[in-house]
Structures are given as structure tokens and as C-alpha cells.
mmCIF file of C-alpha atoms in Angstrom:
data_model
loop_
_atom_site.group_PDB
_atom_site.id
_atom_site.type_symbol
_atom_site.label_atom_id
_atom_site.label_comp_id
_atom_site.label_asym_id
_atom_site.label_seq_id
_atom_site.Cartn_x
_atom_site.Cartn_y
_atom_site.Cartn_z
ATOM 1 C CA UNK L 1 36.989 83.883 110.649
ATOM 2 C CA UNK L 2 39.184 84.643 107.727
ATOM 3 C CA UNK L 3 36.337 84.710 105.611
ATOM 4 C CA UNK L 4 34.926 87.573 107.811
ATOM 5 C CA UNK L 5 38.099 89.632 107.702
ATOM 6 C CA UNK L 6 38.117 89.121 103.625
ATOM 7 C CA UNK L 7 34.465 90.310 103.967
ATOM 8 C CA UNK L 8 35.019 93.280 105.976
ATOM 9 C CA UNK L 9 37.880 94.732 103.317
ATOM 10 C CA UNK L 10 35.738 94.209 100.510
ATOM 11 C CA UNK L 11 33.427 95.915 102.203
ATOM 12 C CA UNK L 12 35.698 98.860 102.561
ATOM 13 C CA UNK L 13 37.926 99.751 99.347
ATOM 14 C CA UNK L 14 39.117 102.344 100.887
ATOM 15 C CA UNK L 15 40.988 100.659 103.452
ATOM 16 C CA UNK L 16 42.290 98.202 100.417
ATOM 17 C CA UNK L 17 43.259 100.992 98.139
ATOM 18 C CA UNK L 18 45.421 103.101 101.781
ATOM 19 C CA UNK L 19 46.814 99.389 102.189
ATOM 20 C CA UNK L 20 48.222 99.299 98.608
ATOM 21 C CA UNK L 21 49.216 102.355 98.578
ATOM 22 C CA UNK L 22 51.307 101.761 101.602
ATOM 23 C CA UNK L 23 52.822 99.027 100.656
ATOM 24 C CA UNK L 24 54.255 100.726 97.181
ATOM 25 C CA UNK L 25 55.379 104.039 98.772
ATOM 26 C CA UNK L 26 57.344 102.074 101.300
ATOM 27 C CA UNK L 27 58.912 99.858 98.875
ATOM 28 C CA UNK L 28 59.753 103.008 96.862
ATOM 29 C CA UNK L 29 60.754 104.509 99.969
ATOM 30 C CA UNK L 30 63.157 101.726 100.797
ATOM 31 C CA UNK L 31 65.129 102.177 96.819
ATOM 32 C CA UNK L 32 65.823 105.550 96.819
ATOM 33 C CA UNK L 33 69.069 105.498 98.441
ATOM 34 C CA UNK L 34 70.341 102.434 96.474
ATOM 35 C CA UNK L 35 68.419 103.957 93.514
ATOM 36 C CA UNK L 36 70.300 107.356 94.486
ATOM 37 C CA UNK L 37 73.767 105.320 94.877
ATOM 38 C CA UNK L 38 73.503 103.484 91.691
ATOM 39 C CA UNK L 39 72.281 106.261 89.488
ATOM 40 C CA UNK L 40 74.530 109.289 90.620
ATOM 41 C CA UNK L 41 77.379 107.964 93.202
ATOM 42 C CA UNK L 42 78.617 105.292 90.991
ATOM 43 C CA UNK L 43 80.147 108.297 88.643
ATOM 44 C CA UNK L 44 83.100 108.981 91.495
ATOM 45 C CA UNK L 45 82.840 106.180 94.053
ATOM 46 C CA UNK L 46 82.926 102.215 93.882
ATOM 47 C CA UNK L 47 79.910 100.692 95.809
ATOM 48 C CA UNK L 48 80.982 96.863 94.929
ATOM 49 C CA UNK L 49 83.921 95.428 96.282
ATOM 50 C CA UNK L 50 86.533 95.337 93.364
ATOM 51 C CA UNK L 51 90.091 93.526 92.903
ATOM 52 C CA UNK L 52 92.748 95.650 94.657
ATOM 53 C CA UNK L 53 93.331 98.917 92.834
ATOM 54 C CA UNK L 54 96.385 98.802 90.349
ATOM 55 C CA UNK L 55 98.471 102.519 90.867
ATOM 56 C CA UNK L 56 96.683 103.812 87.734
ATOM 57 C CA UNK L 57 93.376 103.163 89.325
ATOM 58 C CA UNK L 58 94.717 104.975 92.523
ATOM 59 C CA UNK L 59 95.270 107.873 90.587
ATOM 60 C CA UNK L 60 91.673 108.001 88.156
ATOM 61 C CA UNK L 61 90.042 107.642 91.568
ATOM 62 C CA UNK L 62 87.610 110.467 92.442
ATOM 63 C CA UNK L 63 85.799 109.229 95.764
ATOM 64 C CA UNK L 64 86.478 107.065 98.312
ATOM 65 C CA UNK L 65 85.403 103.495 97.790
ATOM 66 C CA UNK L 66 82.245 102.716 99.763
ATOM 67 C CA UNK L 67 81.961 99.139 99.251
ATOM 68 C CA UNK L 68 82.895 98.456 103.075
ATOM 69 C CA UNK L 69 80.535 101.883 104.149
ATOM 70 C CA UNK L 70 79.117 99.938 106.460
ATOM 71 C CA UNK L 71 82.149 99.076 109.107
ATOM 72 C CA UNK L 72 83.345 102.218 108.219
ATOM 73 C CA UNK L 73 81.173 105.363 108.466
ATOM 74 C CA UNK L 74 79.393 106.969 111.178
ATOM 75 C CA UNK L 75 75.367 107.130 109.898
ATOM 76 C CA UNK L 76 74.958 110.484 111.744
ATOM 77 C CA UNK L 77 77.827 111.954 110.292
ATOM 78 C CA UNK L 78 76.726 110.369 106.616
ATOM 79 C CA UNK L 79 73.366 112.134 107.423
ATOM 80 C CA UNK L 80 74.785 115.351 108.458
ATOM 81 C CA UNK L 81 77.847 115.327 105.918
ATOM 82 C CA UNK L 82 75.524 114.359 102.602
ATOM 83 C CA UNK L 83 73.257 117.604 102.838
ATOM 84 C CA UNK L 84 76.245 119.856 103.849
ATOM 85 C CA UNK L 85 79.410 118.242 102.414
ATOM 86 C CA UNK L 86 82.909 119.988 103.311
ATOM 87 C CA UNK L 87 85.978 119.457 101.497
ATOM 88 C CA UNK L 88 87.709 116.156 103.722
ATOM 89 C CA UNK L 89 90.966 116.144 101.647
ATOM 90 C CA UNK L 90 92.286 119.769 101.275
ATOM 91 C CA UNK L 91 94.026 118.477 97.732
ATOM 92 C CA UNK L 92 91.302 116.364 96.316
ATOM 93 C CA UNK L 93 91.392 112.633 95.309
ATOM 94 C CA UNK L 94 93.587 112.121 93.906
ATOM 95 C CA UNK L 95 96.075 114.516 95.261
ATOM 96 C CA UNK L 96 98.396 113.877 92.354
ATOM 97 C CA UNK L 97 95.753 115.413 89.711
ATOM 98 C CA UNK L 98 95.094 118.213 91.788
ATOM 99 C CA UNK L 99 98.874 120.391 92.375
ATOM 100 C CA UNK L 100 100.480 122.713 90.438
ATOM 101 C CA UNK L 101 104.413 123.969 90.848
ATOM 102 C CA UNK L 102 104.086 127.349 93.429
ATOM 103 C CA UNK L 103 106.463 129.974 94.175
ATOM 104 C CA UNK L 104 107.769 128.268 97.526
ATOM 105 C CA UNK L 105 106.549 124.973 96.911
ATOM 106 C CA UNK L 106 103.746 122.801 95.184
ATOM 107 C CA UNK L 107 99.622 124.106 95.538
ATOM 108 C CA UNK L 108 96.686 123.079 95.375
ATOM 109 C CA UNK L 109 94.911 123.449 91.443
ATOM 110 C CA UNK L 110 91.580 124.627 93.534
ATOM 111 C CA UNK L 111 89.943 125.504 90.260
ATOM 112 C CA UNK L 112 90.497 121.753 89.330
ATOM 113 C CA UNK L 113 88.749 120.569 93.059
ATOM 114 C CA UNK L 114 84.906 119.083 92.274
ATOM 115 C CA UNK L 115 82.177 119.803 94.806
ATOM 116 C CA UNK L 116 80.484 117.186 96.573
ATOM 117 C CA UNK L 117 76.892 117.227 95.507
ATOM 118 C CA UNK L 118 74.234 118.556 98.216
ATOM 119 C CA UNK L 119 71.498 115.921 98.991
ATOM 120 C CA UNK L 120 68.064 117.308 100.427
ATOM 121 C CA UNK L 121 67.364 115.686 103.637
ATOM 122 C CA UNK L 122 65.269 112.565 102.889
ATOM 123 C CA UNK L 123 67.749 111.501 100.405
ATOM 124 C CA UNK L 124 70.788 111.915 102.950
ATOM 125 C CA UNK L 125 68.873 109.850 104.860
ATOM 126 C CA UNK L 126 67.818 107.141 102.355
ATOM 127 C CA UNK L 127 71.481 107.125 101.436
ATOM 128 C CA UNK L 128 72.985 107.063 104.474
ATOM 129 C CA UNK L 129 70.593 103.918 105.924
ATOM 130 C CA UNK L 130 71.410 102.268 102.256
ATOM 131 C CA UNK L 131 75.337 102.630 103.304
ATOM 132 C CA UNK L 132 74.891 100.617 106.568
ATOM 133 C CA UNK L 133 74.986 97.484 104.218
ATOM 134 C CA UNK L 134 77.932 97.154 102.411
ATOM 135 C CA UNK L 135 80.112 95.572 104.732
ATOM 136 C CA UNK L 136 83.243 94.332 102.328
ATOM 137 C CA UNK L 137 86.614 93.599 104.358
ATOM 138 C CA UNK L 138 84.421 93.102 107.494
ATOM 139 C CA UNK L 139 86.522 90.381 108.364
ATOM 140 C CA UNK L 140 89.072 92.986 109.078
ATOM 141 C CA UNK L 141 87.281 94.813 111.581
ATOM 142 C CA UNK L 142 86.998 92.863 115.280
ATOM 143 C CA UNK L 143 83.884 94.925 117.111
ATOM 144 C CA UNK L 144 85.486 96.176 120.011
ATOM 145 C CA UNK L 145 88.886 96.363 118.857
ATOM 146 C CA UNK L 146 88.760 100.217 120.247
ATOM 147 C CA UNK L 147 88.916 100.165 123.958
ATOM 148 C CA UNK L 148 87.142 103.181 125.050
ATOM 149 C CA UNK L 149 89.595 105.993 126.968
ATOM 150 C CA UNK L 150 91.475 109.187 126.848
ATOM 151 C CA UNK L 151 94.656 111.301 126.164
ATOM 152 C CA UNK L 152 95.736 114.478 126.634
ATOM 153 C CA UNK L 153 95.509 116.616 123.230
ATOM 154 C CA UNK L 154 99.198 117.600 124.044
ATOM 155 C CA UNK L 155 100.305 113.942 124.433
ATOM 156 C CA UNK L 156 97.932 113.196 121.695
ATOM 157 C CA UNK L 157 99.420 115.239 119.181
ATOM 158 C CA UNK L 158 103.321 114.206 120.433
ATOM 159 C CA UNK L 159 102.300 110.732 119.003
ATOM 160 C CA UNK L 160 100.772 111.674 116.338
ATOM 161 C CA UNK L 161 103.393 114.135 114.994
ATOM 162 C CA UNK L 162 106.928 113.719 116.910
ATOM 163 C CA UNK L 163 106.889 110.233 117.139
ATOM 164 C CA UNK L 164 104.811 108.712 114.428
ATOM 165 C CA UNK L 165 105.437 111.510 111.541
ATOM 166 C CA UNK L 166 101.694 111.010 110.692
ATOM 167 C CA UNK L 167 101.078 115.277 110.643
ATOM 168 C CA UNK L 168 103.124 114.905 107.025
ATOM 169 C CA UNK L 169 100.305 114.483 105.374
ATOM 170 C CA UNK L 170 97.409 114.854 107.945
ATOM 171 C CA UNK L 171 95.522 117.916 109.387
ATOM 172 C CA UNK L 172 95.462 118.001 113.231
ATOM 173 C CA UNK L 173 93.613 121.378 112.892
ATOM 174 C CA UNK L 174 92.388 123.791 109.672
ATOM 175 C CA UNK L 175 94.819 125.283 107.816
ATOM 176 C CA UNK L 176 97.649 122.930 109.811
ATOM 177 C CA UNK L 177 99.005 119.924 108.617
ATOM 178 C CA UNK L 178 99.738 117.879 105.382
ATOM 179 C CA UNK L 179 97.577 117.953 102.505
ATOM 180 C CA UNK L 180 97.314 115.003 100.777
ATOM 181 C CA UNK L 181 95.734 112.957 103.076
ATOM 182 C CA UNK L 182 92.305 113.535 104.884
ATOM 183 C CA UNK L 183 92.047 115.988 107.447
ATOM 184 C CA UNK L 184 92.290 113.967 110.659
ATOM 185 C CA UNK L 185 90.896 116.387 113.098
ATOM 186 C CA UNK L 186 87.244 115.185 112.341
ATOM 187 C CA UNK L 187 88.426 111.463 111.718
ATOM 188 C CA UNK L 188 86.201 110.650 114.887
ATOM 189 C CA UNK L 189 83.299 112.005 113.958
ATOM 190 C CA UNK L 190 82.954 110.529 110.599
ATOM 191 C CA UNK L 191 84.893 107.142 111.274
ATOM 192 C CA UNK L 192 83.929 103.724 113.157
ATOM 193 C CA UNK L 193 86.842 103.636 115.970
ATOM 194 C CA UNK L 194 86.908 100.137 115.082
ATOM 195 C CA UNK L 195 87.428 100.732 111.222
ATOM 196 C CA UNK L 196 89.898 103.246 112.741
ATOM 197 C CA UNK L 197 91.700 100.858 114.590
ATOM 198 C CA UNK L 198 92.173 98.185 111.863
ATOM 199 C CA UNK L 199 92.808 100.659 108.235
ATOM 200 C CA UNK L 200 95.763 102.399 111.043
ATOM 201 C CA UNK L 201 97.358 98.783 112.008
ATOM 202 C CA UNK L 202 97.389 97.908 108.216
ATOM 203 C CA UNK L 203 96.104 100.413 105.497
ATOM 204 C CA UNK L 204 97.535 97.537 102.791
ATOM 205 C CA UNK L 205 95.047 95.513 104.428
ATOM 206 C CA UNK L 206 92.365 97.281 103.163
ATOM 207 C CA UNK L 207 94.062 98.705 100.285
ATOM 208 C CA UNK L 208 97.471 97.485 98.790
ATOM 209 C CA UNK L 209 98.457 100.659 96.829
ATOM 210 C CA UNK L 210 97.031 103.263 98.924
ATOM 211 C CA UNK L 211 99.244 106.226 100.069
ATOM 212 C CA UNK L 212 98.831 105.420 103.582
ATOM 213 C CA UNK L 213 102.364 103.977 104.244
ATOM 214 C CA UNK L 214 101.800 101.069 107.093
ATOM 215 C CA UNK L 215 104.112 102.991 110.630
ATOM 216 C CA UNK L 216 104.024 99.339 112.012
ATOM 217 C CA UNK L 217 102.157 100.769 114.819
ATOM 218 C CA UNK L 218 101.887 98.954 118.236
ATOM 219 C CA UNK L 219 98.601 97.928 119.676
ATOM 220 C CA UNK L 220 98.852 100.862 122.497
ATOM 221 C CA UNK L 221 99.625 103.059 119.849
ATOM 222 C CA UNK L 222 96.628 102.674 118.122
ATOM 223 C CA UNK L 223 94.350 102.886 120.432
ATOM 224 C CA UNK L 224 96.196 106.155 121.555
ATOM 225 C CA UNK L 225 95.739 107.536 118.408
ATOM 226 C CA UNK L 226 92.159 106.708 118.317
ATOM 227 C CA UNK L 227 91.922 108.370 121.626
ATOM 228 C CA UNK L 228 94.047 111.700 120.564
ATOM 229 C CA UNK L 229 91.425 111.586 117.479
ATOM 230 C CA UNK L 230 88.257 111.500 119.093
ATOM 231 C CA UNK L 231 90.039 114.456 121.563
ATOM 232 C CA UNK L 232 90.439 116.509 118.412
ATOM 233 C CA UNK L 233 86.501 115.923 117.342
ATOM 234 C CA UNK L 234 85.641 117.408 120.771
ATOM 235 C CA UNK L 235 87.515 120.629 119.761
ATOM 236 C CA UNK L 236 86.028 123.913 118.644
ATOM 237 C CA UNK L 237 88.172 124.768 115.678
ATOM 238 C CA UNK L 238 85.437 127.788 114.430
ATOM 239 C CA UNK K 1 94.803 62.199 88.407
ATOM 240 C CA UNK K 2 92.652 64.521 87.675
ATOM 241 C CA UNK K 3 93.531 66.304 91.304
ATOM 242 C CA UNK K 4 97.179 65.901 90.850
ATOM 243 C CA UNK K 5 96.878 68.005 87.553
ATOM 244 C CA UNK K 6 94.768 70.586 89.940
ATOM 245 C CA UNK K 7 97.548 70.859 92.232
ATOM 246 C CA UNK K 8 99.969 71.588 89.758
ATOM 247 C CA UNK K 9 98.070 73.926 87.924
ATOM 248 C CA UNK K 10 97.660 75.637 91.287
ATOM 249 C CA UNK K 11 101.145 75.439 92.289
ATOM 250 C CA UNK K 12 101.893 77.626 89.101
ATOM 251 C CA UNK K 13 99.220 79.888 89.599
ATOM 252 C CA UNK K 14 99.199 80.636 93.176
ATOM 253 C CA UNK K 15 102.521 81.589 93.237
ATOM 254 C CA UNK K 16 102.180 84.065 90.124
ATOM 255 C CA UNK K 17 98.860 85.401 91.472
ATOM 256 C CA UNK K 18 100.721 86.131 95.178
ATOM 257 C CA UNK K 19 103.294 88.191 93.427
ATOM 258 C CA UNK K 20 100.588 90.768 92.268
ATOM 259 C CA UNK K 21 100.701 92.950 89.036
ATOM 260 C CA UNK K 22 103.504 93.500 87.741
ATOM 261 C CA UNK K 23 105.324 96.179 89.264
ATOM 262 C CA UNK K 24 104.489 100.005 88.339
ATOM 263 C CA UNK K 25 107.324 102.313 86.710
ATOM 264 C CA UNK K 26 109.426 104.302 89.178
ATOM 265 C CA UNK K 27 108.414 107.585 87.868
ATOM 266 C CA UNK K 28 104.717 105.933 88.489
ATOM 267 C CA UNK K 29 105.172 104.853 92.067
ATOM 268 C CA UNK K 30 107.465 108.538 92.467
ATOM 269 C CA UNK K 31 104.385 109.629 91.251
ATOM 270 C CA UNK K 32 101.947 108.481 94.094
ATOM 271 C CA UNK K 33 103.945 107.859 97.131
ATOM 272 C CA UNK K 34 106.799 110.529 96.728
ATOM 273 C CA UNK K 35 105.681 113.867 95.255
ATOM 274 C CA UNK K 36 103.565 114.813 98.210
ATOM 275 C CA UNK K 37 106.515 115.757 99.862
ATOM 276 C CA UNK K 38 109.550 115.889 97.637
ATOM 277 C CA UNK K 39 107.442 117.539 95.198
ATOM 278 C CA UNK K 40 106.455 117.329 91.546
ATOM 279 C CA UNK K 41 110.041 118.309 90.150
ATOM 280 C CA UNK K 42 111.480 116.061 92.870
ATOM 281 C CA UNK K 43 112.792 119.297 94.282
ATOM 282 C CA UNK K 44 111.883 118.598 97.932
ATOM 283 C CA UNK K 45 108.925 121.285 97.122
ATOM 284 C CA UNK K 46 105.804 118.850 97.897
ATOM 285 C CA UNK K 47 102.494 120.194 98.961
ATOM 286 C CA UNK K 48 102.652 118.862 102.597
ATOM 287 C CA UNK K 49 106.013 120.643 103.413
ATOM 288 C CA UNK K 50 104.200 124.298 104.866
ATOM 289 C CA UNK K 51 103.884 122.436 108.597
ATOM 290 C CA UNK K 52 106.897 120.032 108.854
ATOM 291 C CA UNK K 53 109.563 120.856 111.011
ATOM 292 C CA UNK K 54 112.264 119.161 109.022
ATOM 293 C CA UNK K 55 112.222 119.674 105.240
ATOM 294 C CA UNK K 56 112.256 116.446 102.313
ATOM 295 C CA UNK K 57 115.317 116.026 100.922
ATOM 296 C CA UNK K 58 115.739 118.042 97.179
ATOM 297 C CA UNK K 59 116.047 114.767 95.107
ATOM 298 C CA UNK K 60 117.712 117.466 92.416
ATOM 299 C CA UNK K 61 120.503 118.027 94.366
ATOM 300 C CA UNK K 62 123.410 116.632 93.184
ATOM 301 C CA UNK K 63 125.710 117.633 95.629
ATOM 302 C CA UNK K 64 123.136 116.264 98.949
ATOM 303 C CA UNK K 65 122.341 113.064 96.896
ATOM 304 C CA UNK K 66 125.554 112.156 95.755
ATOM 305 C CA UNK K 67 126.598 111.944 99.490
ATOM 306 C CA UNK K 68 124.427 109.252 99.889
ATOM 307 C CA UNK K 69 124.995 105.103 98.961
ATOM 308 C CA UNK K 70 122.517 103.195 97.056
ATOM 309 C CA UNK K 71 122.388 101.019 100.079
ATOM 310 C CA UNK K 72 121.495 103.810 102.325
ATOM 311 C CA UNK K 73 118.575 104.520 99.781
ATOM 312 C CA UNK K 74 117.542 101.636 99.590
ATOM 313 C CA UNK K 75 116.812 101.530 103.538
ATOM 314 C CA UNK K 76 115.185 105.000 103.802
ATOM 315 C CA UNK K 77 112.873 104.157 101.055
ATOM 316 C CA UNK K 78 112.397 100.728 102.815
ATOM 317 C CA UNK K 79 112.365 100.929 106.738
ATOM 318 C CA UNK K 80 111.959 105.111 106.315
ATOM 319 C CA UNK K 81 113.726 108.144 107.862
ATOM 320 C CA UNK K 82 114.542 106.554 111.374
ATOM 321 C CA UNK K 83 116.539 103.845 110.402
ATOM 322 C CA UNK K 84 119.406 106.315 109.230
ATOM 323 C CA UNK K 85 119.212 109.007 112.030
ATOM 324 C CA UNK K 86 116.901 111.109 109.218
ATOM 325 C CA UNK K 87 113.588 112.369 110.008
ATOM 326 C CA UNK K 88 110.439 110.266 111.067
ATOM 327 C CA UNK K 89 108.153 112.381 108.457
ATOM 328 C CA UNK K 90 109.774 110.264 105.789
ATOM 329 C CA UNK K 91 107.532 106.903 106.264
ATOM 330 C CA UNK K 92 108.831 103.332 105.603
ATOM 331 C CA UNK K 93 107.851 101.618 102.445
ATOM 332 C CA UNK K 94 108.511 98.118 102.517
ATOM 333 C CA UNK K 95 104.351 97.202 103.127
ATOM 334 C CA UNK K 96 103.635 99.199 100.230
ATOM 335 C CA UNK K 97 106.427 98.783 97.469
ATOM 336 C CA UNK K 98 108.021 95.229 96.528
ATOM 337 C CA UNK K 99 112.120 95.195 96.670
ATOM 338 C CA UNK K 100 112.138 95.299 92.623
ATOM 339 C CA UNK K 101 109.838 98.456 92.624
ATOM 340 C CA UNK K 102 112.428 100.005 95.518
ATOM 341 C CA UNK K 103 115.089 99.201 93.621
ATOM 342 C CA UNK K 104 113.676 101.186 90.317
ATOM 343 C CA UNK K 105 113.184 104.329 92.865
ATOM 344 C CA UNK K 106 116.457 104.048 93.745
ATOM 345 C CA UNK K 107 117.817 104.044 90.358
ATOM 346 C CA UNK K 108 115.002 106.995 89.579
ATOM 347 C CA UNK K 109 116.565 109.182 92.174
ATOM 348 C CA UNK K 110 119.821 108.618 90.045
ATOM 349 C CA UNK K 111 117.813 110.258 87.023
ATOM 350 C CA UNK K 112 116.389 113.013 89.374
ATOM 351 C CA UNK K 113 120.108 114.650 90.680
ATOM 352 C CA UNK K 114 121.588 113.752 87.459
ATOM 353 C CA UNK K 115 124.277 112.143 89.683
#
């Protein structure tokens, strides 16, 4: 029998040759996004887990790390966002290397802000399916940890700014809010709620120098605040 | 034997390796956790202060600062703006910064109001 089928393919070279071929584009197919990730992304984000940062590294750092991508991002978003990025922090990363002294107050340098590059569709893809894997810190994530339910955007937003103080540094809506930190109004869309969850009950966790100071939040809290945010993804802020 | 020298290598290790670097400079750690609100002349001028409803403190001011102990600092810088009847947008520190490194931001501030 196995002799036939060996037969039958010599017989055809054709259907050898489409076989091969096959087989090499979808290997090639399969390292483009690591290819893409190790080639361009490497120049502004870490894609291995690394020692915690020391302060200076806070401050070189251009991109957020992507070594635990995998517990942390949304793939549709990463999809979506990597052919049409949009600024997440309005002051750049890292803030620090991106103000200048104002009239009122400090600005934002925005001639010293970088672009995100634009990736053409099959790469977004290839990227974003190559980001699924790195899972670093995954012990810190419990799937399920966000219990699915709801809040009033008012209520929401009392949390998140009256009682918790977190709108110093956090956009609840463009063009209102801190600037240093990321824009929070489309957390939701582009973050796990269970990555959500555990970098909120302890950002040292994940990162011991990062500017996120730890609010000691209560379990209810957080999954309030997980709630308010995926509220404030539903919104039509155009 | 040979384990017993293990353990006590460990024992001086582990204990060095739990403390961490060694701490950053004040004007550092000022730097990266306080300028984003109290601005980059420590003037209370920070980029994020458009929005809030109560404004940072001017480090610069002598006469605000002086009004205030080292101890009482200490515990805004630590436990953050609640735990002295101050404002909620200033965040507690204590996960972030070690005593020693508070203690250098306290002294910092000292440099900042010239007081």
C-alpha cells in the first residue's frame, strides 16, 4: 500500500513540487512575525523577560515591554492597533524625556514624540498571533480573576477620580485627564481584564520601579474599575 | 559540609539580593515619580495638573513647605495625600520607594524650598 502511494507521487511531480512548496511558504509564513519582532521591535520594546528595570532603565525605555504580550493584550486590538497605531500615552515613554517648562505649567516636547511604525495587514497579523506566546509573569494572572458586570459611567468615574485619585495621571476621555500615564479610556479594548485586574492590585508586581504607585486597592474595587473601564470602551468619544 | 557552606553562602546572599539595587538618588527618584505633577522645577507646575481639582504642592515655596515637619513628609510621601487630610491625587509611595530612598526625598524637598 505505501509502496503504491510512493508510486503514485512519483508519478506526479507536480503534486511533489505544490507539496514542497507548501510546506516552505508556511514555515516562512509562520517567522514573519517573530522575524518582524526580532528584526525591527527589539529597537524600542523588550520581547524577553529581563531582571526588574533599575530607574535609569525606566527612563531609556521607549516601548512597553512585551515579554508577558500574551496575558496581556487583546489580539484584535494588536491587529487593529499595529496597521493604524494612535498615540496611547499623550507624553511618550518615557514621560520624563518628553516635557518642556510652559507658560502655566510643564508640556509636552511633541516634536520629540516618535511615531509608531504602520504594519501592512499580513504583518499585523503575523505579529499579533507571534505576541500570543510570550506569557512572562503568567503566574500573576489567575484566568477569571475579572468577574464579568457593570457600573454606571458616573459611579465609574467617582472611583476612579474622587476616591482613588487615579485621573492624576490617566485619561478618562481625549483631551481630559493626566498625561503621563496611558490613556485609560480605551484600557478595555486593548487590555486582558484579567491582566487588568492583577498589574491594578500590584503594578510592583509586575514592575518594581514603574510609575504606577500601588492605591492598595480592594478586591471590589478592582473589579469596579475594570467594569467603569470597559464602560468607557463602549463610549463614542469622536 | 559541603551544604552547610551552601547555606551560609545563601544566608549572605539572599538577604543582599532581597534588598534590591542600591537605592537611586533623590533628584533620580524626584525625577520619575514626582515631576509629573510637581513639575520639572519642583514648582507644583507638572504636566498632569490641567484636570485636577486640587493643585500639587509648589515644592519651591518656602513659606508653604516650611510649615510642614519632616515627619509629616515623610508620611505623605509614604502612605500619600489622605493620611494628612491633603488630597487623594497625591498617591502613596511606600510599594514603590524603600524608607532610605523616602528619606533622601525628604531631605531633597529641603534643597527644593531652600528652607
Amino acid at each position: 500500500m505505501a509502496a503504491n502511494n510512493t508510486n503514485k507521487i512519483s508519478h506526479c511531480p507536480w503534486a511533489l513540487l505544490i507539496i514542497v512548496i507548501s510546506l516552505f511558504t508556511t514555515v516562512e509564513a509562520d517567522d514573519s512575525g517573530r522575524k518582524i519582532l526580532e528584526n525591527e521591535c527589539v529597537s524600542c520594546h523588550a520581547i524577553s523577560p529581563k531582571a526588574p528595570l533599575t530607574l535609569k532603565e525606566i527612563q531609556e525605555r521607549k516601548g512597553p515591554d512585551l515579554s508577558s504580550a500574551g496575558i496581556k493584550y487583546k489580539q484584535g486590538w494588536l491587529i487593529d492597533w499595529l496597521q493604524n497605531p494612535t498615540r496611547i500615552r499623550p507624553a511618550g515613554m518615557f514621560y520624563g524625556n518628553h516635557i518642556k517648562p510652559g507658560k502655566k505649567n510643564d508640556e509636552i516636547d511633541t516634536t520629540s514624540l516618535v511615531k509608531h511604525p504602520h504594519l501592512s495587514s499580513e504583518d499585523a497579523t503575523s505579529v499579533a498571533a507571534e505576541l500570543n506566546t510570550p506569557k512572562h509573569n503568567q503566574a500573576l494572572v489567575k484566568a477569571g480573576d475579572y468577574q464579568p458586570g457593570s457600573i454606571s459611567i458616573t459611579l465609574g468615574e467617582m472611583i476612579f477620580d474622587k476616591f482613588k485619585g487615579c485621573l492624576a495621571c490617566h485619561q478618562i476621555e481625549p483631551g481630559y485627564g493626566g498625561v503621563s500615564g496611558p490613556e485609560v479610556y480605551t484600557a478595555a479594548n486593548r487590555l486582558q481584564e484579567d491582566y487588568l485586574i492583577s498589574f491594578m492590585r500590584n503594578p510592583q508586581a509586575w514592575e518594581p520601579k514603574t510609575f504606577m504607585p500601588n492605591k492598595n486597592l480592594k478586591e471590589k474595587d478592582l473589579q469596579k474599575l475594570v467594569h467603569y473601564l470597559r464602560a468607557l470602551s463602549q463610549e463614542d468619544f469622536q | 559540609m559541603k551544604s552547610s557552606f551552601l547555606i551560609m553562602i545563601c544566608s549572605i546572599l539572599l538577604p543582599l539580593a532581597a534588598a534590591g539595587a542600591s537605592p537611586s538618588s533623590a533628584k533620580d527618584n524626584y525625577k520619575t515619580f514626582c515631576v509629573q505633577c510637581h513639575g520639572m522645577e519642583g514648582n507644583g507646575k507638572g504636566i498632569n495638573v490641567v484636570d485636577m481639582s486640587t493643585q500639587p504642592r509648589d515644592h519651591t515655596d518656602a513659606k508653604e513647605m516650611s510649615s510642614r515637619t519632616d515627619k509629616e513628609l515623610t508620611k505623605v510621601i509614604t502612605e500619600g495625600g489622605q493620611s494628612i487630610n491633603k488630597s487623594v491625587l497625591m498617591p502613596p509611595w511606600k510599594a514603590t520607594l524603600s524608607d532610605e530612598e523616602i528619606k533622601g526625598l525628604v531631605n531633597y524637598l529641603h534643597q527644593l524650598c531652600k528652607c
